[in-house]
mmCIF file of C-alpha atoms in Angstrom:
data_model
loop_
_atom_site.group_PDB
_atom_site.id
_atom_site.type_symbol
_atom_site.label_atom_id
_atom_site.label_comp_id
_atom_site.label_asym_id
_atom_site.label_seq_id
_atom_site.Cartn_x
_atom_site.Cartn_y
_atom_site.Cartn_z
ATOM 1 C CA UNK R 1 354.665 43.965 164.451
ATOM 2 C CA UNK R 2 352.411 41.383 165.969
ATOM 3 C CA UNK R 3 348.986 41.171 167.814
ATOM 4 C CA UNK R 4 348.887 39.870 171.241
ATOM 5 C CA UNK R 5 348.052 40.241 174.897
ATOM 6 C CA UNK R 6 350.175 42.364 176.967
ATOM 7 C CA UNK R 7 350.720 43.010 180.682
ATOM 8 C CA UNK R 8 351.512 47.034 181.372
ATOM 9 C CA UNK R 9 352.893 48.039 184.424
ATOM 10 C CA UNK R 10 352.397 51.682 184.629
ATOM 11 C CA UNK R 11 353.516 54.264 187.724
ATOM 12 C CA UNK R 12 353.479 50.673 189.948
ATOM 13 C CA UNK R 13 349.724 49.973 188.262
ATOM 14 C CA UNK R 14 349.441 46.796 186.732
ATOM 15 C CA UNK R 15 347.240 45.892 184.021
ATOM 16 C CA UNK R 16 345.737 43.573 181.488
ATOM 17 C CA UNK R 17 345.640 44.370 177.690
ATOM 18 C CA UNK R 18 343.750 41.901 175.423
ATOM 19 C CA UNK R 19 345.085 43.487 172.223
ATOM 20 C CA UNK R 20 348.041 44.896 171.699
ATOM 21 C CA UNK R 21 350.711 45.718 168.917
ATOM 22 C CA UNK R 22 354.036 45.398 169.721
ATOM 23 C CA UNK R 23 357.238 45.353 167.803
ATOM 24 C CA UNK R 24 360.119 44.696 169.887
ATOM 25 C CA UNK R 25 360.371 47.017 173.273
ATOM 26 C CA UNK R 26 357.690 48.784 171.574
ATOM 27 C CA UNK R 27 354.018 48.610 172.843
ATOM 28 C CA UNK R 28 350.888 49.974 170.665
ATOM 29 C CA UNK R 29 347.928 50.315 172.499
ATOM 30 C CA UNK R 30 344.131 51.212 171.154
ATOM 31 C CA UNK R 31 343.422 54.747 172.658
ATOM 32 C CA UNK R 32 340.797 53.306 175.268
ATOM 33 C CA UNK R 33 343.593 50.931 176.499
ATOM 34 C CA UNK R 34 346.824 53.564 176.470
ATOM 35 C CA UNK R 35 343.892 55.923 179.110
ATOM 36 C CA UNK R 36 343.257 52.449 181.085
ATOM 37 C CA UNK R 37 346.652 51.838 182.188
ATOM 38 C CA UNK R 38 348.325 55.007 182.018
ATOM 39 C CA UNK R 39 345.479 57.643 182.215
ATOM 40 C CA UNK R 40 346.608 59.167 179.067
ATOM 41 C CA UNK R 41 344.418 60.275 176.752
ATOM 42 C CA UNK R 42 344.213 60.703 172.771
ATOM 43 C CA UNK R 43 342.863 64.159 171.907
ATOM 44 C CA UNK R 44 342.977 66.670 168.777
ATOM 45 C CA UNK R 45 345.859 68.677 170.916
ATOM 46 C CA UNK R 46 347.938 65.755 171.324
ATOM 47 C CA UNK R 47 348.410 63.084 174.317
ATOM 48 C CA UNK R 48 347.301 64.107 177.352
ATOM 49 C CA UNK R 49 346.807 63.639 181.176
ATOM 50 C CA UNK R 50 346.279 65.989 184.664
ATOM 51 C CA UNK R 51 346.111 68.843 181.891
ATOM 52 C CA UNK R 52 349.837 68.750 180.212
ATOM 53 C CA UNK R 53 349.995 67.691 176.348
ATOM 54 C CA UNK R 54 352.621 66.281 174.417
ATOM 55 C CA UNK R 55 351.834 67.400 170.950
ATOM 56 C CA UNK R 56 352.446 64.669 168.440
ATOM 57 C CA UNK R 57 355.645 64.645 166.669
ATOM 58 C CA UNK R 58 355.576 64.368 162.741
ATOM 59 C CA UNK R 59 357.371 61.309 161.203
ATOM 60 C CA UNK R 60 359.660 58.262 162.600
ATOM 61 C CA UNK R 61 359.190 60.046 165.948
ATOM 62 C CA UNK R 62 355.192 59.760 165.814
ATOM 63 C CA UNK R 63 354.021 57.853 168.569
ATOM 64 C CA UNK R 64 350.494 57.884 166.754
ATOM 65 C CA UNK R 65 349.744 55.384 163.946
ATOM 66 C CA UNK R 66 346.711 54.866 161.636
ATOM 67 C CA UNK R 67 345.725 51.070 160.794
ATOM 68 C CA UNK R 68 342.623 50.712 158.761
ATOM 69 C CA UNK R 69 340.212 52.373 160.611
ATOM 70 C CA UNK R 70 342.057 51.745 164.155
ATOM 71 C CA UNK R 71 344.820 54.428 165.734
ATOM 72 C CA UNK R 72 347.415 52.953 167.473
ATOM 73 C CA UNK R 73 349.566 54.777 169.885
ATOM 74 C CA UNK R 74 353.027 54.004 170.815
ATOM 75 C CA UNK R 75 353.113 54.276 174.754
ATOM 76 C CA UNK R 76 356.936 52.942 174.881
ATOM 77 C CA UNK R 77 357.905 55.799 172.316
ATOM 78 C CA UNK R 78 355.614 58.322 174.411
ATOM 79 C CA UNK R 79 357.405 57.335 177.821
ATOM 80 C CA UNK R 80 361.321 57.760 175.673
ATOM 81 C CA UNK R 81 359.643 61.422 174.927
ATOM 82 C CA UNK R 82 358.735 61.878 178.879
ATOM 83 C CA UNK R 83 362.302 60.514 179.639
ATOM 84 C CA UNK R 84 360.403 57.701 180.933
ATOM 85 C CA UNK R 85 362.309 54.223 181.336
ATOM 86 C CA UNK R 86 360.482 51.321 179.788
ATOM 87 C CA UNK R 87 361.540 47.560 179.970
ATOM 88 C CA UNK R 88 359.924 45.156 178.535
ATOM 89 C CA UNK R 89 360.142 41.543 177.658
ATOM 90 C CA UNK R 90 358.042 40.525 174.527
ATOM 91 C CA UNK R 91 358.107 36.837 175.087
ATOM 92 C CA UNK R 92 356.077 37.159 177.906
ATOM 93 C CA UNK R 93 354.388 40.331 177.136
ATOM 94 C CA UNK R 94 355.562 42.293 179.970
ATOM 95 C CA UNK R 95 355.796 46.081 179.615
ATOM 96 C CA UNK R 96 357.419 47.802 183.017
ATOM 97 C CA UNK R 97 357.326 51.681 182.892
ATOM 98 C CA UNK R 98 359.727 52.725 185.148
ATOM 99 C CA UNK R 99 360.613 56.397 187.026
ATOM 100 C CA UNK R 100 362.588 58.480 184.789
ATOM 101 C CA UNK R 101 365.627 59.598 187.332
ATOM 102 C CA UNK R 102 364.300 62.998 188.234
ATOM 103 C CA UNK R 103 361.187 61.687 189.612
ATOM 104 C CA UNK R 104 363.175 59.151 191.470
ATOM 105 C CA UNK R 105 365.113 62.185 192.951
ATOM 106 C CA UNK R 106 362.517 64.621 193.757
ATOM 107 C CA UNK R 107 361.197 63.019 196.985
ATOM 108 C CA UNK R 108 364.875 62.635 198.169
ATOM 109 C CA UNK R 109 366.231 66.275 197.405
ATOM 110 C CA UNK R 110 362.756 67.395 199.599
ATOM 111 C CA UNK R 111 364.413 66.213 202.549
ATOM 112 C CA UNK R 112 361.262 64.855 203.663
ATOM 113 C CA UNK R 113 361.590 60.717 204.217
ATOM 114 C CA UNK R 114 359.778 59.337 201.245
ATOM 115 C CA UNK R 115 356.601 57.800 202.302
ATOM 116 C CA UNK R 116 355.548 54.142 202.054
ATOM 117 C CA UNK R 117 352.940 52.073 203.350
ATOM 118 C CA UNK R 118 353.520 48.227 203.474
ATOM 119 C CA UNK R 119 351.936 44.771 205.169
ATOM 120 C CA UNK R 120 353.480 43.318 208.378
ATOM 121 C CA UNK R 121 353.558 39.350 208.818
ATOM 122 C CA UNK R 122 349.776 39.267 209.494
ATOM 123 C CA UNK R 123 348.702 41.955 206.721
ATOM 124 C CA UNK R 124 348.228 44.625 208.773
ATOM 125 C CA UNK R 125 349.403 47.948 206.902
ATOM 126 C CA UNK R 126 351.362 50.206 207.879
ATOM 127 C CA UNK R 127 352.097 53.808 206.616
ATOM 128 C CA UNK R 128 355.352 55.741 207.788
ATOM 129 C CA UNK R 129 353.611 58.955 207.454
ATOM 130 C CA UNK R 130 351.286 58.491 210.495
ATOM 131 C CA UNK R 131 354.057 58.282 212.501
ATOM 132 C CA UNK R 132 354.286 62.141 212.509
ATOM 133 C CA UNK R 133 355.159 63.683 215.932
ATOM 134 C CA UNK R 134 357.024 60.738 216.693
ATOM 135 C CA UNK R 135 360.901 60.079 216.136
ATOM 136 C CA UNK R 136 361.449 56.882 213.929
ATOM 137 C CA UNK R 137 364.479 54.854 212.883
ATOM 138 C CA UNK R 138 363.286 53.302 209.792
ATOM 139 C CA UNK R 139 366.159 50.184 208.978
ATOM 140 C CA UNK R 140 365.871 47.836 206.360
ATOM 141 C CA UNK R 141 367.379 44.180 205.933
ATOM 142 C CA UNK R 142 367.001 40.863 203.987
ATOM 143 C CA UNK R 143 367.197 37.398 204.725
ATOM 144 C CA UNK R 144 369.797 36.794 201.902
ATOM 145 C CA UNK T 1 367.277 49.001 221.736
ATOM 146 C CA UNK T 2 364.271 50.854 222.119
ATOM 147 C CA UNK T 3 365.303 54.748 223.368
ATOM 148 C CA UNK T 4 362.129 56.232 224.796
ATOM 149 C CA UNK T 5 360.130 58.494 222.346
ATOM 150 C CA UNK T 6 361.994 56.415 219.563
ATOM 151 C CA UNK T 7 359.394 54.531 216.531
ATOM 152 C CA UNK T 8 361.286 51.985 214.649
ATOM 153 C CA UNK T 9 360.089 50.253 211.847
ATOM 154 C CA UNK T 10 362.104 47.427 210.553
ATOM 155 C CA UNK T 11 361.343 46.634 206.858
ATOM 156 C CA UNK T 12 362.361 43.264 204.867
ATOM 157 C CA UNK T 13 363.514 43.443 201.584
ATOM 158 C CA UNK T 14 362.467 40.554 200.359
ATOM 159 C CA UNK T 15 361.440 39.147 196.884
ATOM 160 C CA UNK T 16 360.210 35.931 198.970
ATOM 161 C CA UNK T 17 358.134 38.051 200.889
ATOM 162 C CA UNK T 18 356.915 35.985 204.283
ATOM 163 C CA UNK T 19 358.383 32.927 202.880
ATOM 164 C CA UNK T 20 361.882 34.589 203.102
ATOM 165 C CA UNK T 21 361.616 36.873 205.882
ATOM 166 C CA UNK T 22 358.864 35.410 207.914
ATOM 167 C CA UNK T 23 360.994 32.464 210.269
ATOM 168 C CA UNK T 24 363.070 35.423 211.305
ATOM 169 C CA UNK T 25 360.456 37.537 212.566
ATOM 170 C CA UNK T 26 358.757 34.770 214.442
ATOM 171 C CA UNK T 27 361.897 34.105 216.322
ATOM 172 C CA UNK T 28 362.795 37.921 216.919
ATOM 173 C CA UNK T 29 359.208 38.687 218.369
ATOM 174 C CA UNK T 30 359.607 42.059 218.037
ATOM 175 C CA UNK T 31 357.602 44.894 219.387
ATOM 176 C CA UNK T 32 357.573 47.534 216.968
ATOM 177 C CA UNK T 33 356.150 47.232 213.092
ATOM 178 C CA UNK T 34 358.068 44.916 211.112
ATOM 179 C CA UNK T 35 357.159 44.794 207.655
ATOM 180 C CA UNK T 36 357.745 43.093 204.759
ATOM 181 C CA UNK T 37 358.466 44.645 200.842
ATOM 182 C CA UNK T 38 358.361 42.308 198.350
ATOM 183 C CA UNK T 39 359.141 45.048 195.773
ATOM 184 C CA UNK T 40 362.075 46.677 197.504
ATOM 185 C CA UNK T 41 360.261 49.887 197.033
ATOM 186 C CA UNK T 42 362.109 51.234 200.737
ATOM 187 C CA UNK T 43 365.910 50.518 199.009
ATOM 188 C CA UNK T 44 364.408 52.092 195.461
ATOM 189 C CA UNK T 45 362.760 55.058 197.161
ATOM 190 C CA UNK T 46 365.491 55.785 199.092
ATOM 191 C CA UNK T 47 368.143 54.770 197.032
ATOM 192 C CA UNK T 48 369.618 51.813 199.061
ATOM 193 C CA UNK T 49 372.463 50.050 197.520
ATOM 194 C CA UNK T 50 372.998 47.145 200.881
ATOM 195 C CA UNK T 51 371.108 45.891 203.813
ATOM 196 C CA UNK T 52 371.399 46.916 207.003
ATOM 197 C CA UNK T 53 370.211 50.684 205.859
ATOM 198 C CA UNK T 54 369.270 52.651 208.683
ATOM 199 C CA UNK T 55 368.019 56.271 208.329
ATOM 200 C CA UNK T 56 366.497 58.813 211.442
ATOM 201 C CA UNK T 57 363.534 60.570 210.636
ATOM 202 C CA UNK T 58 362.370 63.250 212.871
ATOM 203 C CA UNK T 59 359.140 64.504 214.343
ATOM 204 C CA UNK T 60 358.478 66.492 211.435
ATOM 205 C CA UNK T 61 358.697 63.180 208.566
ATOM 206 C CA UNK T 62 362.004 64.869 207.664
ATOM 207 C CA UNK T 63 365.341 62.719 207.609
ATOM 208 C CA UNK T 64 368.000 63.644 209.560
ATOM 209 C CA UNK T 65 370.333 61.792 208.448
ATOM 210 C CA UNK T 66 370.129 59.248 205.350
ATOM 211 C CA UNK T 67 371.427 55.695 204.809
ATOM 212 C CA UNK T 68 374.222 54.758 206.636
ATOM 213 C CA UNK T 69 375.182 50.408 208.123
ATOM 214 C CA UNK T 70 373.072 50.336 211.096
ATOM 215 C CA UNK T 71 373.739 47.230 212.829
ATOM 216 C CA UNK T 72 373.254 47.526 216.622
ATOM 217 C CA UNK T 73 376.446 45.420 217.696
ATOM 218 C CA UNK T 74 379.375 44.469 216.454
ATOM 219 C CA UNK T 75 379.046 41.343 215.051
ATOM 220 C CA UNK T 76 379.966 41.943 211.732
ATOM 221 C CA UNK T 77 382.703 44.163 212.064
ATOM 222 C CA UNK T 78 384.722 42.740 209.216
ATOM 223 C CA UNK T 79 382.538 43.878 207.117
ATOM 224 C CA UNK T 80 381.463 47.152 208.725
ATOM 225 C CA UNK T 81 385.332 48.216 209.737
ATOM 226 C CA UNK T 82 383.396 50.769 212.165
ATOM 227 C CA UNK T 83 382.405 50.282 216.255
ATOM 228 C CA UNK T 84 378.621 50.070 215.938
ATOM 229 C CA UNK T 85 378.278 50.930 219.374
ATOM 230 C CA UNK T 86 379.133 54.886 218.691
ATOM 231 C CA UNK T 87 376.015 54.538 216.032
ATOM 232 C CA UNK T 88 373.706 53.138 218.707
ATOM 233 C CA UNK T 89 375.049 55.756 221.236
ATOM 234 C CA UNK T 90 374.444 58.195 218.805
ATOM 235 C CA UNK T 91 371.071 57.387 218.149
ATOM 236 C CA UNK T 92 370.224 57.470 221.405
ATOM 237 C CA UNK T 93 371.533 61.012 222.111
ATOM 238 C CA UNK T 94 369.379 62.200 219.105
ATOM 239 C CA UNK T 95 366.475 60.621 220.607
ATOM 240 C CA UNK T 96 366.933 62.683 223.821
ATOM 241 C CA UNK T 97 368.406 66.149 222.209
ATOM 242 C CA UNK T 98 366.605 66.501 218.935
ATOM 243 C CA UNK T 99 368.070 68.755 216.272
ATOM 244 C CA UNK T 100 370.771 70.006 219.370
ATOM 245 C CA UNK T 101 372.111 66.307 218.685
ATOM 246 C CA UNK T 102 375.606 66.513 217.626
ATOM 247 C CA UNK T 103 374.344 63.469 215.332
ATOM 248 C CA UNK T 104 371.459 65.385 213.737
ATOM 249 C CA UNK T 105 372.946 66.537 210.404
ATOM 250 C CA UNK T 106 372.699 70.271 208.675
ATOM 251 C CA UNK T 107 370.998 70.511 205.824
ATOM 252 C CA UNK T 108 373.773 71.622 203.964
ATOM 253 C CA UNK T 109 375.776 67.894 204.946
ATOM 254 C CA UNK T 110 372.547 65.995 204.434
ATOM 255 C CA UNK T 111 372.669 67.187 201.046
ATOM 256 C CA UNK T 112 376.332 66.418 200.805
ATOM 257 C CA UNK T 113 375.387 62.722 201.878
ATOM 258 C CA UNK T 114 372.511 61.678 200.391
ATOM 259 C CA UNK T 115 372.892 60.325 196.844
ATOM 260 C CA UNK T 116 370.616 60.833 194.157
ATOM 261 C CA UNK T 117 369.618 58.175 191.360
ATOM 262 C CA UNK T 118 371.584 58.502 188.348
ATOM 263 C CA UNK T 119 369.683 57.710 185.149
ATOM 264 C CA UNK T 120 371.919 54.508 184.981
ATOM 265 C CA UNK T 121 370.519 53.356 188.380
ATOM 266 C CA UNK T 122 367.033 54.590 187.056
ATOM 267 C CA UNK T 123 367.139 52.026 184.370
ATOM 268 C CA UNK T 124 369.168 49.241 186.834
ATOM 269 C CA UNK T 125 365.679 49.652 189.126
ATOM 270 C CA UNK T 126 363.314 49.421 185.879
ATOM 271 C CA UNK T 127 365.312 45.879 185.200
ATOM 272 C CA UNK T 128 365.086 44.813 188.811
ATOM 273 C CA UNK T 129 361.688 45.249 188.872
ATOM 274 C CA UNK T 130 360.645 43.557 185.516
ATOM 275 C CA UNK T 131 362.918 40.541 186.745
ATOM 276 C CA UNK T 132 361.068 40.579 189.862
ATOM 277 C CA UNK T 133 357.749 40.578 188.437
ATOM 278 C CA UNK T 134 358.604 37.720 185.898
ATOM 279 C CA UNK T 135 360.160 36.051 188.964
ATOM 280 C CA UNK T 136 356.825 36.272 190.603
ATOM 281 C CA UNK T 137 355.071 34.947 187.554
ATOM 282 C CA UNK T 138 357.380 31.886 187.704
ATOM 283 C CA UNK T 139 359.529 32.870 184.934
ATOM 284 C CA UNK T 140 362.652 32.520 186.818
ATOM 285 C CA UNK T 141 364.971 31.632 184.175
ATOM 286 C CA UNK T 142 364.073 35.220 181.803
ATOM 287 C CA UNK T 143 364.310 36.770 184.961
ATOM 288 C CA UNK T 144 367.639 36.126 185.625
ATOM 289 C CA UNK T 145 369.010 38.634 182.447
ATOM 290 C CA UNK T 146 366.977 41.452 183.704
ATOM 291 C CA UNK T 147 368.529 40.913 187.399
ATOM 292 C CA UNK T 148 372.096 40.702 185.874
ATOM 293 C CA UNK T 149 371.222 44.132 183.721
ATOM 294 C CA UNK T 150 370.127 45.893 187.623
ATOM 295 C CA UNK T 151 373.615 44.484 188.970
ATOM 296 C CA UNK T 152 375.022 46.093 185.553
ATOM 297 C CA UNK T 153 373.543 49.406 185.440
ATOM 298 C CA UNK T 154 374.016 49.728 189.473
ATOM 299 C CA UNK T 155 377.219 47.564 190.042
ATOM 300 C CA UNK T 156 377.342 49.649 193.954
ATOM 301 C CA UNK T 157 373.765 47.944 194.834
ATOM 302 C CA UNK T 158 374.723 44.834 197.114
ATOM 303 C CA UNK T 159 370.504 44.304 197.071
ATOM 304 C CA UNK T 160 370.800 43.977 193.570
ATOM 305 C CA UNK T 161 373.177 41.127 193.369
ATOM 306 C CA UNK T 162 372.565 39.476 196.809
ATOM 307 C CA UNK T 163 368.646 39.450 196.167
ATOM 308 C CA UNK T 164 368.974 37.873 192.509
ATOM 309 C CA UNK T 165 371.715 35.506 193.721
ATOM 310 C CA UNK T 166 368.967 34.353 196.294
ATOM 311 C CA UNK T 167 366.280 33.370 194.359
ATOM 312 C CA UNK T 168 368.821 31.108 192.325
ATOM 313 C CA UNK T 169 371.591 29.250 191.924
ATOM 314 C CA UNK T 170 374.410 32.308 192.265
ATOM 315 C CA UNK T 171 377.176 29.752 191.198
ATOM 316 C CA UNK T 172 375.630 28.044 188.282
ATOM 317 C CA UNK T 173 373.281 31.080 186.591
ATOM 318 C CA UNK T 174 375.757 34.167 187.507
ATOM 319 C CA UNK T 175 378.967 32.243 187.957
ATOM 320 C CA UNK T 176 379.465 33.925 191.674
ATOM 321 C CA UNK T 177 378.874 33.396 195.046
ATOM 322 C CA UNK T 178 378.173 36.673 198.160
ATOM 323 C CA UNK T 179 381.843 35.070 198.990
ATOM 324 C CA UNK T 180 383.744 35.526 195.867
ATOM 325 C CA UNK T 181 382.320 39.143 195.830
ATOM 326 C CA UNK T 182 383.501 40.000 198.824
ATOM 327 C CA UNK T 183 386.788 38.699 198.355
ATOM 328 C CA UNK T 184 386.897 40.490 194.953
ATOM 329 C CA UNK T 185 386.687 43.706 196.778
ATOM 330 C CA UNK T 186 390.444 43.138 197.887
ATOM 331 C CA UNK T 187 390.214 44.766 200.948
ATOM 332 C CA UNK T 188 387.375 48.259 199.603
ATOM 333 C CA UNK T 189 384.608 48.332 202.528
ATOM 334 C CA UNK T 190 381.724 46.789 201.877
ATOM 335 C CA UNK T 191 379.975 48.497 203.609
ATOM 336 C CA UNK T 192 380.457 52.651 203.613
ATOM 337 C CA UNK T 193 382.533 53.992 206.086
ATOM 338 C CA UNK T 194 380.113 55.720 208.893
ATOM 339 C CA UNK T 195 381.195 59.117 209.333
ATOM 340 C CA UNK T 196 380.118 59.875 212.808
ATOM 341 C CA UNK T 197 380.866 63.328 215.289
ATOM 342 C CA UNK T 198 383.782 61.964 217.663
ATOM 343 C CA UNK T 199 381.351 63.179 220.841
ATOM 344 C CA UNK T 200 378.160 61.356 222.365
#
């Protein structure tokens, strides 16, 4: 395990960590930190966020670790638990927490077109969800 | 093409974000919104594997029907093995008859057609976006091994490779070129075949 900086991206939320733990694709954040960037929280019940808890698991599982007089918690084992992908690459202390695959299929099996809103050449945003009432054909390319 | 009482919305995906997909807008001038995703959050959201992706949306926000080659000629027909013309027709005759549009799917064949992310494509999109953001950073070189775990985990996405291929040297850092690929596919569309009602 070894101190450093870290960069979390969490549900397409990127932030800054001065000091962080990490030990291969695992990242150990201070319990102020792990409610910064991902909004969940350390309590007596467990981990929690938007009222659901995920009790902490006794043992190797534990994503809660006591160092001195500092707890640690393991967000990267936390997100494996929530079926959460994580990515990471330590060299550049980058952690990407990714969709699991049932969240990337619930807007799809609603049969409503996901929603998006994104800049045009000038920076003028656009959100396809105000086009309501109106027909649209939405088509995507690239330049490559 | 612009049907009356039709919105379109073209969106770039584009890691290169204006600098990639800027010069062609210019010189298209078009009309209706044409915006830019540096993220390729449209092809992840929707589960895109290749560009061009069309998909109909109706007045209501819900599709009606999902990706499917949309180019509005034929101009690449040896790669799209289908007359585009009967896609544009198509669309038109949904513009005017609405969900009485031979074209406008059931739900029970929207279903059929639209594919959902399996976990291994969950964890190809996690990879293409950490190589994407240490692309950004100007790390292209460790990008390059999370791009070629996307093309791994999600061999089908054409985005994947074509995208990663772009923002290096394809020959000399993934030992392939958009032309060997295609030959490679010995004669499998690469695009898939549009299944379209024979009326319209």
């Amino acid at each position: 395990m070894s101190y450093s900086s870290a960069t979390v991206i969490y549900a397409a939320r990127r932030s800054a960590v001065a000091n962080a733990l990490h030990d291969g694709q695992d990242l150990w954040l201070l319990p102020e930190d792990l409610e910064r960037v991902s909004g969940w929280e350390l309590t007596p019940e467990g981990v929690c966020r938007e009222g659901l808890c995920v009790p902490v698991p006794p043992g190797k599982e534990s994503f809660v670790s006591r160092r001195g007089t500092e707890t640690w918690v393991n967000l990267s084992q936390l997100a494996r638990l929530l079926d959460q992908l994580v990515v990471a690459s330590p060299k550049h202390g980058v952690w990407f927490f990714g969709d699991s695959p049932r969240e990337l299929a619930r807007p799809l099996t609603s049969l409503v077109a996901p929603d998006f809103t994104l800049p045009d050449l000038d920076g003028r945003l656009y959100t396809l969800s105000h086009f309501r009432g109106r027909k649209v054909f939405l088509l995507t390319w690239g330049s490559w | 093409m612009k049907p009356q009482g039709l919105e379109i919305i073209t969106v770039a995906l584009d890691s290169r974000g204006a600098e990639g997909a800027g010069e062609w807008i210019r010189a298209a001038t078009p009309e209706h919104p044409s915006l830019i995703d540096v993220e390729h959050r449209v092809a992840a959201l929707y589960n895109m594997v290749n560009v061009p992706t069309g998909v109909w949306i109706d007045e209501g926000g819900r599709v009606v029907r999902p990706n499917e080659v949309a180019f509005v000629d034929n101009r690449w027909i040896d790669y799209t093995k289908t007359d585009m013309t009967r896609y544009v027709a198509g669309l038109r005759d949904w513009v005017v008859n609405g969900a009485a549009s031979a074209f406008a799917l059931t739900e029970a064949e929207l279903r059929r057609r639209m594919a959902l992310p399996t976990p291994a494509q969950a964890l190809a999109a996690a990879n293409f976006r950490l190589g994407q953001y240490l692309h950004a950073q100007g790390h292209w070189e460790d990008a390059i091994p999370c791009f070629k775990q996307a093309q791994a985990f999600h061999p089908e996405s054409w985005c994947y490779k074509r995208q990663a291929w772009a923002l290096s040297d394809a020959e000399k850092y993934y030992g392939t070129s958009f032309k060997k690929e295609v030959e490679a596919l010995g004669g499998k569309p690469y695009y898939a075949p549009l299944d379209l009602p024979s009326v319209g």
